[in-house]
């Protein structure tokens, strides 16, 4: 049995690492996510949107508010 919400583990194709889970479940504040190439930053950002929507809809208990996907802005870029 997963210790993480099943929709998150399914989306990621497995359970997140502790570092990924901290980024996914971080309280609802703007923050910067910095990690190396191929570490899953974009997937973690998308999983965070799923997580925040689940919190907003009461599907996950959290000590912070959630938000619906239409109210989230995620930006990612590659600097080559």
mmCIF file of C-alpha atoms in Angstrom, residues 5-80:
data_model
loop_
_atom_site.group_PDB
_atom_site.id
_atom_site.type_symbol
_atom_site.label_atom_id
_atom_site.label_comp_id
_atom_site.label_asym_id
_atom_site.label_seq_id
_atom_site.Cartn_x
_atom_site.Cartn_y
_atom_site.Cartn_z
ATOM 1 C CA UNK A 5 -2.149 9.562 -2.492
ATOM 2 C CA UNK A 6 -2.826 6.990 -5.212
ATOM 3 C CA UNK A 7 -3.557 9.598 -7.934
ATOM 4 C CA UNK A 8 -0.123 11.176 -7.312
ATOM 5 C CA UNK A 9 1.732 7.842 -7.427
ATOM 6 C CA UNK A 10 -0.208 6.840 -10.546
ATOM 7 C CA UNK A 11 0.540 10.143 -12.277
ATOM 8 C CA UNK A 12 4.253 9.886 -11.475
ATOM 9 C CA UNK A 13 4.424 6.206 -12.392
ATOM 10 C CA UNK A 14 5.506 5.303 -8.866
ATOM 11 C CA UNK A 15 5.891 6.828 -5.451
ATOM 12 C CA UNK A 16 7.660 10.191 -5.290
ATOM 13 C CA UNK A 17 10.975 10.538 -3.501
ATOM 14 C CA UNK A 18 10.994 12.391 -0.182
ATOM 15 C CA UNK A 19 12.341 15.502 -1.943
ATOM 16 C CA UNK A 20 9.669 15.286 -4.640
ATOM 17 C CA UNK A 21 6.932 14.860 -2.025
ATOM 18 C CA UNK A 22 8.162 17.941 -0.125
ATOM 19 C CA UNK A 23 7.857 19.978 -3.347
ATOM 20 C CA UNK A 24 4.441 18.477 -4.197
ATOM 21 C CA UNK A 25 2.938 19.019 -0.740
ATOM 22 C CA UNK A 26 4.587 22.364 0.107
ATOM 23 C CA UNK A 27 2.082 24.849 1.583
ATOM 24 C CA UNK A 28 0.296 27.126 -0.830
ATOM 25 C CA UNK A 29 2.948 29.795 -1.334
ATOM 26 C CA UNK A 30 4.939 30.756 -4.422
ATOM 27 C CA UNK A 31 8.267 28.978 -4.549
ATOM 28 C CA UNK A 32 11.102 28.113 -6.890
ATOM 29 C CA UNK A 33 11.901 24.506 -7.673
ATOM 30 C CA UNK A 34 15.495 23.965 -8.777
ATOM 31 C CA UNK A 35 16.896 20.537 -9.645
ATOM 32 C CA UNK A 36 19.153 18.910 -12.181
ATOM 33 C CA UNK A 37 18.273 17.874 -15.717
ATOM 34 C CA UNK A 38 16.091 14.783 -15.903
ATOM 35 C CA UNK A 39 15.179 14.840 -12.214
ATOM 36 C CA UNK A 40 11.436 15.147 -12.847
ATOM 37 C CA UNK A 41 10.835 18.852 -12.149
ATOM 38 C CA UNK A 42 8.042 19.201 -14.706
ATOM 39 C CA UNK A 43 6.317 16.008 -13.514
ATOM 40 C CA UNK A 44 6.585 17.177 -9.906
ATOM 41 C CA UNK A 45 5.079 20.561 -10.841
ATOM 42 C CA UNK A 46 2.153 18.792 -12.550
ATOM 43 C CA UNK A 47 1.736 16.418 -9.586
ATOM 44 C CA UNK A 48 1.640 19.489 -7.319
ATOM 45 C CA UNK A 49 -1.315 20.844 -9.297
ATOM 46 C CA UNK A 50 -3.089 17.486 -8.847
ATOM 47 C CA UNK A 51 -2.272 17.563 -5.123
ATOM 48 C CA UNK A 52 -3.512 21.140 -4.657
ATOM 49 C CA UNK A 53 -6.747 20.311 -6.494
ATOM 50 C CA UNK A 54 -7.260 17.273 -4.269
ATOM 51 C CA UNK A 55 -6.744 19.457 -1.175
ATOM 52 C CA UNK A 56 -9.162 22.086 -2.541
ATOM 53 C CA UNK A 57 -11.802 19.399 -3.100
ATOM 54 C CA UNK A 58 -11.354 17.837 0.333
ATOM 55 C CA UNK A 59 -9.839 14.598 -0.996
ATOM 56 C CA UNK A 60 -6.626 15.070 1.002
ATOM 57 C CA UNK A 61 -6.331 16.604 4.452
ATOM 58 C CA UNK A 62 -3.692 19.311 4.710
ATOM 59 C CA UNK A 63 -2.871 22.135 7.095
ATOM 60 C CA UNK A 64 -3.070 24.595 4.213
ATOM 61 C CA UNK A 65 -5.533 25.549 1.511
ATOM 62 C CA UNK A 66 -5.722 23.953 -1.890
ATOM 63 C CA UNK A 67 -6.474 25.552 -5.224
ATOM 64 C CA UNK A 68 -8.213 24.529 -8.424
ATOM 65 C CA UNK A 69 -6.057 23.948 -11.525
ATOM 66 C CA UNK A 70 -7.475 26.966 -13.347
ATOM 67 C CA UNK A 71 -5.930 29.206 -10.702
ATOM 68 C CA UNK A 72 -2.382 27.851 -10.932
ATOM 69 C CA UNK A 73 0.494 29.224 -12.984
ATOM 70 C CA UNK A 74 3.492 26.945 -13.566
ATOM 71 C CA UNK A 75 6.465 28.024 -15.597
ATOM 72 C CA UNK A 76 9.381 25.911 -16.725
ATOM 73 C CA UNK A 77 12.263 26.620 -19.050
ATOM 74 C CA UNK A 78 15.587 25.286 -20.157
ATOM 75 C CA UNK A 79 18.610 27.544 -20.356
ATOM 76 C CA UNK A 80 20.945 26.101 -22.987
#
